[in-house]
Tab-separated table of C-alpha atoms and ligand atoms in Angstrom:
chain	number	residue	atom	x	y	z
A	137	UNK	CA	23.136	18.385	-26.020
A	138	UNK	CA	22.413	22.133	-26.423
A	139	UNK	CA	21.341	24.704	-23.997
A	140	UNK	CA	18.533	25.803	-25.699
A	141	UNK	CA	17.398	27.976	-23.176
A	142	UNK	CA	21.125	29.987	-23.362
A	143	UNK	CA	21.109	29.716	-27.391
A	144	UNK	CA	17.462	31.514	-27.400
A	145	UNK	CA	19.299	34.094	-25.272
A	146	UNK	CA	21.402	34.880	-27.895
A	147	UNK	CA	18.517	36.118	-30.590
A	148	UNK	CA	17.173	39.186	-29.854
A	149	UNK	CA	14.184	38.898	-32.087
A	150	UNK	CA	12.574	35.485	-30.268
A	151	UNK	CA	12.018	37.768	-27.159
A	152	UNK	CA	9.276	39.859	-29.389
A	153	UNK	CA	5.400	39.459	-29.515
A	154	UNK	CA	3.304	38.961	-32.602
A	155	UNK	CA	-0.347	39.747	-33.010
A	156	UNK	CA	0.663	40.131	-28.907
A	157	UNK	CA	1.683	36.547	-28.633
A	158	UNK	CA	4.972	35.269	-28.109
A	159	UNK	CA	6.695	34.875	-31.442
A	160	UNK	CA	7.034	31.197	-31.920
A	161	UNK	CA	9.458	31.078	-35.192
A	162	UNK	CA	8.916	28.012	-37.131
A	163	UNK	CA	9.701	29.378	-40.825
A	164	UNK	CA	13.221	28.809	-40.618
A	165	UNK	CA	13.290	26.801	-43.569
A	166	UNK	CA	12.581	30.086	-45.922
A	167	UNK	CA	14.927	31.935	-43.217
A	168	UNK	CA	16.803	31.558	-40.271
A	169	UNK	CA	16.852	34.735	-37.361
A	170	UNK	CA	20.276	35.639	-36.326
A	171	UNK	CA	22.076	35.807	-33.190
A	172	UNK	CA	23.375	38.819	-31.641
A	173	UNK	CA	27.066	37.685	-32.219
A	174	UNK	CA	26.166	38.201	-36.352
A	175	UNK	CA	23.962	41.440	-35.553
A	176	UNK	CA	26.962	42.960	-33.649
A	177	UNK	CA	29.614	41.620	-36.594
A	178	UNK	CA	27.631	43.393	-39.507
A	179	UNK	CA	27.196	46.703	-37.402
A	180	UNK	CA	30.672	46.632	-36.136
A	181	UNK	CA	31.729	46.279	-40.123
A	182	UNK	CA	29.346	48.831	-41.092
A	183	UNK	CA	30.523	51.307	-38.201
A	184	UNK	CA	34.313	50.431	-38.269
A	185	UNK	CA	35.564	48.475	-41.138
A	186	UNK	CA	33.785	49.306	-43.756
A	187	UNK	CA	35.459	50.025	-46.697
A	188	UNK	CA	35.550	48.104	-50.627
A	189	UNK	CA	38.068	45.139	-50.730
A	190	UNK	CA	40.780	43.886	-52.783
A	191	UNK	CA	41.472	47.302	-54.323
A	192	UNK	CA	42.148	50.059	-52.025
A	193	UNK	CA	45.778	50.256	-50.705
A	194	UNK	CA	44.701	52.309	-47.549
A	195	UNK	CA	44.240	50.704	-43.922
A	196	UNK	CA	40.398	50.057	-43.786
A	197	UNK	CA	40.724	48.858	-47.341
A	198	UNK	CA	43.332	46.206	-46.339
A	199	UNK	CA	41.034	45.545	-42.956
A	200	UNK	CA	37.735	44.644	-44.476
A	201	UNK	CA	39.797	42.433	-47.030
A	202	UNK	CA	41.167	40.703	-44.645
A	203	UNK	CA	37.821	40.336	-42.974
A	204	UNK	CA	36.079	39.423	-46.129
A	205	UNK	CA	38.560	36.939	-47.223
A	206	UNK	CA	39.032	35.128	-43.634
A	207	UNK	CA	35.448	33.707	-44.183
A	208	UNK	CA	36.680	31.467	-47.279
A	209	UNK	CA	38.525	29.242	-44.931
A	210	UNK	CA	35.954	29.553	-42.325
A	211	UNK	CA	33.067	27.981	-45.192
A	212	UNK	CA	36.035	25.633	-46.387
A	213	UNK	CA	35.914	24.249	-42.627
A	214	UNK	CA	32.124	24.058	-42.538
A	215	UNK	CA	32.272	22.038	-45.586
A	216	UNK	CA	35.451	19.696	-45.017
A	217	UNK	CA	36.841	21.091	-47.642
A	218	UNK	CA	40.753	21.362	-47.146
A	219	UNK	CA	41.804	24.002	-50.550
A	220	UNK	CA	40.140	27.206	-49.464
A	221	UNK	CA	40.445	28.241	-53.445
A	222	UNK	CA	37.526	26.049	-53.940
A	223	UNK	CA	35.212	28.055	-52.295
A	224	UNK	CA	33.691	30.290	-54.095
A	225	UNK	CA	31.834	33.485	-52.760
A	226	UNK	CA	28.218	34.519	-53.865
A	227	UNK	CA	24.817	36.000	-52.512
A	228	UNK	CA	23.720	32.587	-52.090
A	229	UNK	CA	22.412	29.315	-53.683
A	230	UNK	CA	20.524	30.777	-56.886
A	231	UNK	CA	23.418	32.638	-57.876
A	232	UNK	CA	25.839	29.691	-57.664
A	233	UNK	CA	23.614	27.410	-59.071
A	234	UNK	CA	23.139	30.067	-62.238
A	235	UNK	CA	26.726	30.206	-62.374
A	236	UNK	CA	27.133	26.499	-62.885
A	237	UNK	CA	24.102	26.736	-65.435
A	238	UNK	CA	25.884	29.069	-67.853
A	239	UNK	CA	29.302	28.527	-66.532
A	240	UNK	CA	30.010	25.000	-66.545
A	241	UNK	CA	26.619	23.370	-68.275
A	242	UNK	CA	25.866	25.592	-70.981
A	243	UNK	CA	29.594	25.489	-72.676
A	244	UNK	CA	28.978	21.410	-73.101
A	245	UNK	CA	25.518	20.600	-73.460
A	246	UNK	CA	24.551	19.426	-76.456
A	247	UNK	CA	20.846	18.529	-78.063
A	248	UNK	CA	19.562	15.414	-75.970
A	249	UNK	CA	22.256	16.251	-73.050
A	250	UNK	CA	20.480	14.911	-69.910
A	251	UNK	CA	19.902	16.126	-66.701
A	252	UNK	CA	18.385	14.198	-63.690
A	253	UNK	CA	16.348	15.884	-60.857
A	254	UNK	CA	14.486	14.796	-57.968
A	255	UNK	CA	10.866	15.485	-58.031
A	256	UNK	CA	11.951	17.326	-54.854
A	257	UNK	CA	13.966	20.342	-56.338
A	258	UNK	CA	13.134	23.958	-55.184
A	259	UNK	CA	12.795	26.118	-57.914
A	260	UNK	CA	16.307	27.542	-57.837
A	261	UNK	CA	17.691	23.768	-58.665
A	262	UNK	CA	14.805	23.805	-61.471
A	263	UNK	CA	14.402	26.945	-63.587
A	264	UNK	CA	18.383	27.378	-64.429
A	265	UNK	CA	17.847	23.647	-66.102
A	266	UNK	CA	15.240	24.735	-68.004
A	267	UNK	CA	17.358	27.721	-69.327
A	268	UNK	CA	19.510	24.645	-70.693
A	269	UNK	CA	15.837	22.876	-72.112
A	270	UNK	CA	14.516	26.128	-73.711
A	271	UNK	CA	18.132	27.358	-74.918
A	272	UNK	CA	20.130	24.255	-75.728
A	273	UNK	CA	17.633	21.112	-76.474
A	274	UNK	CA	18.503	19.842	-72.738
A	275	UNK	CA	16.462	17.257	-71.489
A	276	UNK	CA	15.305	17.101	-67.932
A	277	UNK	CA	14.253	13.957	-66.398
A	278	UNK	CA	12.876	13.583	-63.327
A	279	UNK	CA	12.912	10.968	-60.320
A	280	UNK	CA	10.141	10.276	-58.014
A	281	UNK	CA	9.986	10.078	-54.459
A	282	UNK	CA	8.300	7.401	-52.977
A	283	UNK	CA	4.630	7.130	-51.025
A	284	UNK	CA	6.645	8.649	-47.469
A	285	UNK	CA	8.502	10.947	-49.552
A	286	UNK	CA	12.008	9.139	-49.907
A	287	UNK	CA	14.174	8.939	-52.646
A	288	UNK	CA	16.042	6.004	-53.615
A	289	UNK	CA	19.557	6.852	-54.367
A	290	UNK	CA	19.370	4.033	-56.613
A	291	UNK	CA	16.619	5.025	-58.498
A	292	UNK	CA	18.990	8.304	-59.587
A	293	UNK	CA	21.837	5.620	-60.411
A	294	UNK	CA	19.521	3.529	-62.128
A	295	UNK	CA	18.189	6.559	-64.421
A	296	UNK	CA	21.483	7.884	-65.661
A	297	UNK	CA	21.878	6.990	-69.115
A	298	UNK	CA	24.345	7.193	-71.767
A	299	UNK	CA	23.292	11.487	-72.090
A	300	UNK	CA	23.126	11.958	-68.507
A	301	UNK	CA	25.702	14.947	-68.454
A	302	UNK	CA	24.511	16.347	-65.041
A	303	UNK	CA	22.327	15.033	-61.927
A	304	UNK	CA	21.281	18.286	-59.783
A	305	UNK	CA	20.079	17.110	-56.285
A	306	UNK	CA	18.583	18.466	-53.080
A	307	UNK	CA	20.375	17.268	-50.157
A	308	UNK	CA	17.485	17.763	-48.040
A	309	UNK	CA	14.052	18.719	-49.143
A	310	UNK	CA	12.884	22.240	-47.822
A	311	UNK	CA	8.873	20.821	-47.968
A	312	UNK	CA	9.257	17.111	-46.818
A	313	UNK	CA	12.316	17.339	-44.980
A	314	UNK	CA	13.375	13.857	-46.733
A	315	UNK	CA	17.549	13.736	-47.149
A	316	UNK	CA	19.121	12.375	-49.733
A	317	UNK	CA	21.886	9.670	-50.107
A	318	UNK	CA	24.041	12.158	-52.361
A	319	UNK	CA	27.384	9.757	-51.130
A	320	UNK	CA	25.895	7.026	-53.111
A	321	UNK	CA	24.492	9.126	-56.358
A	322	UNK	CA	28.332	10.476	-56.366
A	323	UNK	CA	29.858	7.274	-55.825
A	324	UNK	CA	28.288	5.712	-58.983
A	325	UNK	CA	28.204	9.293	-60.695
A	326	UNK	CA	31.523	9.802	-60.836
A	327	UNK	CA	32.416	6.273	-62.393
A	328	UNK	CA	30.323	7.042	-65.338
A	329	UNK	CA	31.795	10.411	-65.274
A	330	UNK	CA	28.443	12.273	-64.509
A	331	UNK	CA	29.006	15.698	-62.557
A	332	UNK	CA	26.926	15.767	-59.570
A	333	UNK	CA	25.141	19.290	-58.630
A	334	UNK	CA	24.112	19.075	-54.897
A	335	UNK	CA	22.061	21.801	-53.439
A	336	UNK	CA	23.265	22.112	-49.581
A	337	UNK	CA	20.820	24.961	-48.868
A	338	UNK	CA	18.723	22.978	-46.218
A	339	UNK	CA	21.392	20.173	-44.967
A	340	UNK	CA	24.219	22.569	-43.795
A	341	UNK	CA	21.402	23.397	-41.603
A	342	UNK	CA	20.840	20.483	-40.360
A	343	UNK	CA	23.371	17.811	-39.631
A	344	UNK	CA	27.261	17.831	-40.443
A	345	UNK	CA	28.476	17.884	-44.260
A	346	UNK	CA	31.311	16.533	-45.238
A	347	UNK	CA	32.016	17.709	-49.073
A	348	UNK	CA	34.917	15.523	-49.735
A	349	UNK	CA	33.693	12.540	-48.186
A	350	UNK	CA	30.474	13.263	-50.264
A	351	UNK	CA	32.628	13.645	-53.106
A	352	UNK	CA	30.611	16.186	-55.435
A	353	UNK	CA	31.330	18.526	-57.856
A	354	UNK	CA	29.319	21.479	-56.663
A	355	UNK	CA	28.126	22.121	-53.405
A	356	UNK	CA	25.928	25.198	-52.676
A	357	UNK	CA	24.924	26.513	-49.379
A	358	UNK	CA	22.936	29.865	-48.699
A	359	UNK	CA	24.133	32.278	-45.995
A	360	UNK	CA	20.118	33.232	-44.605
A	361	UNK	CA	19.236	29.983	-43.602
A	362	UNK	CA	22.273	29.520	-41.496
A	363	UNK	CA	21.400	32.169	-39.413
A	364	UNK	CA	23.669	34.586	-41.572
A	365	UNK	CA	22.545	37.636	-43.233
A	366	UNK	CA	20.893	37.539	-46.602
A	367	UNK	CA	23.038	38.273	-49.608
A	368	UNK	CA	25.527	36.045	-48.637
A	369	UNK	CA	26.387	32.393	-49.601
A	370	UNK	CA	28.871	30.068	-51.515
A	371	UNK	CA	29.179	27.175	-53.476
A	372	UNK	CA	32.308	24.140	-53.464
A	373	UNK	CA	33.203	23.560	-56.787
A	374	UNK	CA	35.477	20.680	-57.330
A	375	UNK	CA	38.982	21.269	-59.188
A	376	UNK	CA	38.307	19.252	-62.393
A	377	UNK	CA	35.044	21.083	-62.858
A	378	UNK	CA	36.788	24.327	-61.734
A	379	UNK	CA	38.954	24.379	-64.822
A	380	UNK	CA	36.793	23.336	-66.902
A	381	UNK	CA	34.154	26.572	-65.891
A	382	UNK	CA	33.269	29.554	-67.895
A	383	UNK	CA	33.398	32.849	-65.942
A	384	UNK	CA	29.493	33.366	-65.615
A	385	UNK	CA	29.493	37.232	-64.326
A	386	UNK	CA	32.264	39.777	-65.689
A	387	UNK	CA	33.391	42.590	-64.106
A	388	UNK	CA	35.798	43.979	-61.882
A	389	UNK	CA	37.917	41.350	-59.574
A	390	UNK	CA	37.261	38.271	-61.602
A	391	UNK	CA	40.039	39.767	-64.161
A	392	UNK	CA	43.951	40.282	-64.073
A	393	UNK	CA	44.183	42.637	-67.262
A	394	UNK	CA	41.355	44.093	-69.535
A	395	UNK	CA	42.862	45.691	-72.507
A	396	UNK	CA	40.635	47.160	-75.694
A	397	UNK	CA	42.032	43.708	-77.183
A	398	UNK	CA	41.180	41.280	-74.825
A	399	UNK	CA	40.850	40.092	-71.048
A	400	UNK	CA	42.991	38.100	-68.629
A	401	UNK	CA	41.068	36.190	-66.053
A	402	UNK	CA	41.900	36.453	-62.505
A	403	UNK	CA	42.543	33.200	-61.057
A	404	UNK	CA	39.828	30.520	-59.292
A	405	UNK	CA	37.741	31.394	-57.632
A	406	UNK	CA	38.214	35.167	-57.370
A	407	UNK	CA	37.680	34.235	-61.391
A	408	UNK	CA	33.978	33.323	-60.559
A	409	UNK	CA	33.781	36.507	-58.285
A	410	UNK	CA	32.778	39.681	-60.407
A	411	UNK	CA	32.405	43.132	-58.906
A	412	UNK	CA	31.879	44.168	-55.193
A	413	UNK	CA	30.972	41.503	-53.293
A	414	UNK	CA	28.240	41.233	-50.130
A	415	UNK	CA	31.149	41.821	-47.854
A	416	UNK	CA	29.764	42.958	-44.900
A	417	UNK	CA	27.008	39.998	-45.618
A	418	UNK	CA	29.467	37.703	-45.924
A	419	UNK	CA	31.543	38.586	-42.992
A	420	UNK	CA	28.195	38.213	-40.979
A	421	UNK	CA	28.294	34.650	-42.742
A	422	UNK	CA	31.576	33.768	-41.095
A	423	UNK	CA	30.780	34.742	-37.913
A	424	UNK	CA	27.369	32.199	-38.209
A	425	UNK	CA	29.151	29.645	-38.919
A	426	UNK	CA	30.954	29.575	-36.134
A	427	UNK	CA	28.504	30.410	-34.202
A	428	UNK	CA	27.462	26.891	-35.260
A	429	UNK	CA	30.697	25.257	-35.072
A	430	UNK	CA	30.781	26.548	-31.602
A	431	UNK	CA	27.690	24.968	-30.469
A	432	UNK	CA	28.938	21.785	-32.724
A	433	UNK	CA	26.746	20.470	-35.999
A	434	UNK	CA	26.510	16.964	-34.532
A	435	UNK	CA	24.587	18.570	-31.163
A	436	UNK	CA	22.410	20.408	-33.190
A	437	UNK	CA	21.533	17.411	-35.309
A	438	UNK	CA	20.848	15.339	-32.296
A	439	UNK	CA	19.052	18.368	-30.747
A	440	UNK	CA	16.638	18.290	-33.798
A	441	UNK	CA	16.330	15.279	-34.492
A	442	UNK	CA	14.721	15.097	-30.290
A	443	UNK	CA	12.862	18.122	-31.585
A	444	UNK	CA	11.713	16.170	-34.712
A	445	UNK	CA	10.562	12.964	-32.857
A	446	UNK	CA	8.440	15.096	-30.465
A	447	UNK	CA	6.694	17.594	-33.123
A	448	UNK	CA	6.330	14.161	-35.319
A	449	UNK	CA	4.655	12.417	-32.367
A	450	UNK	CA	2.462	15.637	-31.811
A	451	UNK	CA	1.609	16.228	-35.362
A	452	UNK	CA	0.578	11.725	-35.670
A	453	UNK	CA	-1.762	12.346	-32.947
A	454	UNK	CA	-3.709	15.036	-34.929
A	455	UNK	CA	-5.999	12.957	-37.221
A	456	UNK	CA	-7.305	15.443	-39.138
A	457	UNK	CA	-4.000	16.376	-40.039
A	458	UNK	CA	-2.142	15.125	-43.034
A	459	UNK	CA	1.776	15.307	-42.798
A	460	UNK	CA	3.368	15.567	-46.260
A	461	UNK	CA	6.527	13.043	-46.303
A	462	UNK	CA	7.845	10.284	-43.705
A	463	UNK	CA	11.261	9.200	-44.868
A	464	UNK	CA	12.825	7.883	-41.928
A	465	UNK	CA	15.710	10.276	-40.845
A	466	UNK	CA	13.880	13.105	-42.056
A	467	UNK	CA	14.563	16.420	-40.760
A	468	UNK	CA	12.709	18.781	-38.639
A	469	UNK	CA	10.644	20.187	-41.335
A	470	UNK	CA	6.458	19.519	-41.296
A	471	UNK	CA	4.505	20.323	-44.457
A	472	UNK	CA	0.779	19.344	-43.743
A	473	UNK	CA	-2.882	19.912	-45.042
A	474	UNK	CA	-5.433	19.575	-42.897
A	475	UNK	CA	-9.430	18.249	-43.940
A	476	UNK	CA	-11.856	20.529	-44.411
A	477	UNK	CA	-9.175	23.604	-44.308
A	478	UNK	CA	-9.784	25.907	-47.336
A	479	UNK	CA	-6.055	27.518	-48.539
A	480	UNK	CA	-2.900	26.756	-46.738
A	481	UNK	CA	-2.896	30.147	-46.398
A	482	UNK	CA	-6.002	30.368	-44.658
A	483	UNK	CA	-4.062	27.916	-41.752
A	484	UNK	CA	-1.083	30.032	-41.688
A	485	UNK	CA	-3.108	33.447	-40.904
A	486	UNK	CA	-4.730	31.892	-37.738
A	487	UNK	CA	-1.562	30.397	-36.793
A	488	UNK	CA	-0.087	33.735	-37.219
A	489	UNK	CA	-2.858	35.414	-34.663
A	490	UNK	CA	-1.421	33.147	-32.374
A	491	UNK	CA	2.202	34.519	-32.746
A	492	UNK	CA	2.954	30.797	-34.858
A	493	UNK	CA	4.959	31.779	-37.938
A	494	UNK	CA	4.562	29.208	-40.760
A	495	UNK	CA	5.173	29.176	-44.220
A	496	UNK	CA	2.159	28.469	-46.712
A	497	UNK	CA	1.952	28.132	-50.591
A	498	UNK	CA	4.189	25.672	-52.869
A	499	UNK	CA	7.321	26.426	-51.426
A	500	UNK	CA	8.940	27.158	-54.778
A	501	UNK	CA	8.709	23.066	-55.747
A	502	UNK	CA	6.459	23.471	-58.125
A	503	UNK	CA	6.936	19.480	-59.767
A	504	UNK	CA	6.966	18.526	-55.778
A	505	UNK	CA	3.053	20.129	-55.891
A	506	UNK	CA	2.301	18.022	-58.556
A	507	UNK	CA	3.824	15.042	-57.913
A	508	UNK	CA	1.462	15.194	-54.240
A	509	UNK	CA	-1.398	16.064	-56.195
A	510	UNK	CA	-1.490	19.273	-53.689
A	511	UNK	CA	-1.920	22.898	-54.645
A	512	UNK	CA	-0.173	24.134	-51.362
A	513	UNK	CA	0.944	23.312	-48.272
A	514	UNK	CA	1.758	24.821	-44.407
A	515	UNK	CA	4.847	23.896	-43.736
A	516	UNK	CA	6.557	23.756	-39.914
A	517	UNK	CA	10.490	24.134	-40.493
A	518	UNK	CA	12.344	24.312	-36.750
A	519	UNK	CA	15.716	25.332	-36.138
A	520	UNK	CA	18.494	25.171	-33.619
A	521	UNK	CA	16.261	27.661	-31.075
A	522	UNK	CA	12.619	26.010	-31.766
A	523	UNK	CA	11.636	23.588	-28.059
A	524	UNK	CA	9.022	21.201	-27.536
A	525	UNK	CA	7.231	24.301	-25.764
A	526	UNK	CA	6.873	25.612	-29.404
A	527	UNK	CA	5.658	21.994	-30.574
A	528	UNK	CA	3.099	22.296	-28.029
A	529	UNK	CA	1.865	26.029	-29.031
A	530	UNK	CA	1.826	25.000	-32.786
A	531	UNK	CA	-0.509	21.888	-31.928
A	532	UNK	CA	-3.239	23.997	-29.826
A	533	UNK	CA	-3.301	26.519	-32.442
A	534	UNK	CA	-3.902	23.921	-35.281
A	535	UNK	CA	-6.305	22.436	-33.187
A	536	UNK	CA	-8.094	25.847	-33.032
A	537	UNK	CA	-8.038	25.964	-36.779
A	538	UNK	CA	-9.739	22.379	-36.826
A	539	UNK	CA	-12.407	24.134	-34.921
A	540	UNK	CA	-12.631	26.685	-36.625
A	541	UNK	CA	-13.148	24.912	-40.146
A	542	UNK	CA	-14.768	22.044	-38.640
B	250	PLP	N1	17.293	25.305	-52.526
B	250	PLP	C1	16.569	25.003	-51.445
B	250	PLP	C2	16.380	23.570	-51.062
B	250	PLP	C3	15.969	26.028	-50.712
B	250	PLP	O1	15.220	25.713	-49.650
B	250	PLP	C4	16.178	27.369	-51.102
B	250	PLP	C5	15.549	28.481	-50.358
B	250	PLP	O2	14.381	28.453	-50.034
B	250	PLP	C6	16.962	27.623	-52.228
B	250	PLP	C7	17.515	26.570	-52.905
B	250	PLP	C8	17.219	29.011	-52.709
B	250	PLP	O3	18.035	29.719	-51.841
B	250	PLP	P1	18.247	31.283	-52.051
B	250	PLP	O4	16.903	31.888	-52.312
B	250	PLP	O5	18.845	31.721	-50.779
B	250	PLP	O6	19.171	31.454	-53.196
């Protein structure tokens, strides 16, 4: 189990007051604070190793290099991924899921191409595919969750057909909290020969992922959320769909030779890699990691999975309160309406008086919205740091919103 006391010792910022409250930090599902061991990395970069990599042939040129390029096997370790050269570097999920859009999908989709999506997608696994619809002819189609807000992994096998060229899926949904079975989707994908997008933003959080066990073709994870600095991320791409990938961004570093005649690309995945990089964010992204391989990804599952059972128990005994999504395993994350409440938003600004930070609005899942039937929702979303303390703060400052709108 985690020291939780010890860990919240190690992020400056959850010692602050808000609105003179405590802070009480429960929007770590849009982004995660960092500790002190990332704040330190990123100004000890800035202060003494700063300098542009891969080009310069001088010392500090050669140092942040070496820095920059030490976090590919550090990500490759995160994700079980053995060949580092998979990994490739970005500012985070959008990007690499753009980069598959025009890199990989665009080249081969043809009119009537399918793609499958969960109804759960955040807008980042969404509006790239509709590029593909409004550009190409692609077709999206889209698989519900259930009532409690699970999804069937064979009700994504079951709806691949014989133009299913790509299913992009959520491993974990940032509103509902519901994982995925992506194993099984990939299992059955891959024997019809159906690449299999997975967006990792919320699970690397979470719990342990194994890519190759998984056994994806894309894999993307966002540096922000896992307590890393924004700006920084990566995505696995498998070696089959690695050669078979467009460069998406040109520039400097992707390239060997650029002549007035023609170009010679660098090879994978400094290919995929145009022009300077977030290096100093992505350094900062090495260093969380292990920061989280330190404290060990299967403790802080079980940690918030204890965290999950309490604020679940807490949140069930509120009956004017209407949790959004009850797959079983879910994760830590709480979206919830409440009777007689106007606008989510109007929940999250008296939460916010009492130091409570929340997220409120649609949580870029647009389809999600309208799949509930909801305009918006306030959504709870605990990391690694949150305690039950926290639970117990968030459930006497709902109840003063019941109150208050009662
Ligand atoms: N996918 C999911 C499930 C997310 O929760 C987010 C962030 O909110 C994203 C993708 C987009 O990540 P980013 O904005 O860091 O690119």
């Amino acid at each position: 189990m985690l020291d939780v006391q010890k860990i919240r010792g190690d992020f400056p910022i959850l010692t602050r007051e808000v609105n003179g409250k405590p802070l009480v930090y429960l929007d770590n599902g849009a982004s995660a604070q960092k500790p002190q061991v990332v704040i330190d990395a990123i100004t000890n970069a800035y202060s003494q190793e700063y300098a542009n990599v891969h080009r310069g042939l001088h010392y500090l040129s050669n140092l942040a290099t070496e820095k920059y390029e030490g976090v590919r096997p550090i990500i490759a370790k995160f994700l079980g991924v053995r060949d580092e050269a998979q990994i490739v570097l970005n500012s985070g999920t959008t990007e690499g899921i753009n980069m598959v859009a025009y890199g990989w999908a665009m080249p081969r989709f043809q009119p009537g191409d399918e793609i499958l999506l969960s109804v759960m997608e955040h807008h980042a696994n969404i509006v790239p595919w509709h590029f593909l619809r409004e550009r190409q002819g692609a077709v999206l189609k889209w698989v519900d969750t259930d009532v409690n807000g699970a999804l069937d992994a064979q009700k994504v096998i079951d709806a691949i057909g014989p133009r299913t060229k790509l299913i992009a899926i959520t491993h974990l949904s940032n509103v509902l909290g519901t994982k995925v079975d992506v194993k099984a989707i990939c299992t059955a994908a891959r024997a019809k020969g159906v690449a299999v997008l997975v967006d990792g933003s919320q699970a690397a959080v979470h719990m342990p992922v194994d890519v190759e066990d998984i056994g994806c073709d894309f894999y993307a994870i966002t540096g922000h959320k896992l307590y890393g600095p924004s700006g920084s991320g990566a995505i696995y791409v498998s070696h089959e769909r690695m050669a078979e990938m467009r460069p998406f961004l040109g520039g400097g570093d992707m390239i060997r030779e650029v002549t007035k005649d023609g170009v010679t690309y660098n090879d994978p995945p400094m290919k995929f890699e145009a022009g300077t990089p977030g290096i100093v964010q992505t350094i900062g992204l090495g260093v969380a990691l292990e920061y989280m391989m330190g404290l060990g990804m299967e403790n802080i599952a079980a940690y918030e999975n204890s965290l999950r059972d309490y604020a679940a128990a807490r949140l069930g005994g509120l009956n004017w309160l209407q949790v959004q999504g009850q797959a079983p395993d879910k994760a830590a994350i709480f979206s919830f309406t409440m009777d007689g409440a106007g606008h989510a938003h109007d929940i999250s600004t008296i939460l916010d008086k009492k130091g409570v930070a929340v997220r409120a609005g649609q949580h870029c899942t647009g389809p999600l919205m309208q799949h509930l039937g909801l305009n918006a929702t306030c959504r709870a979303s605990f990391g690694l740091y949150n305690t039950e303390a926290e639970v117990d703060v968030l459930i006497d400052a709902l109840e003063l919103c019941n109150d208050l709108f009662a």
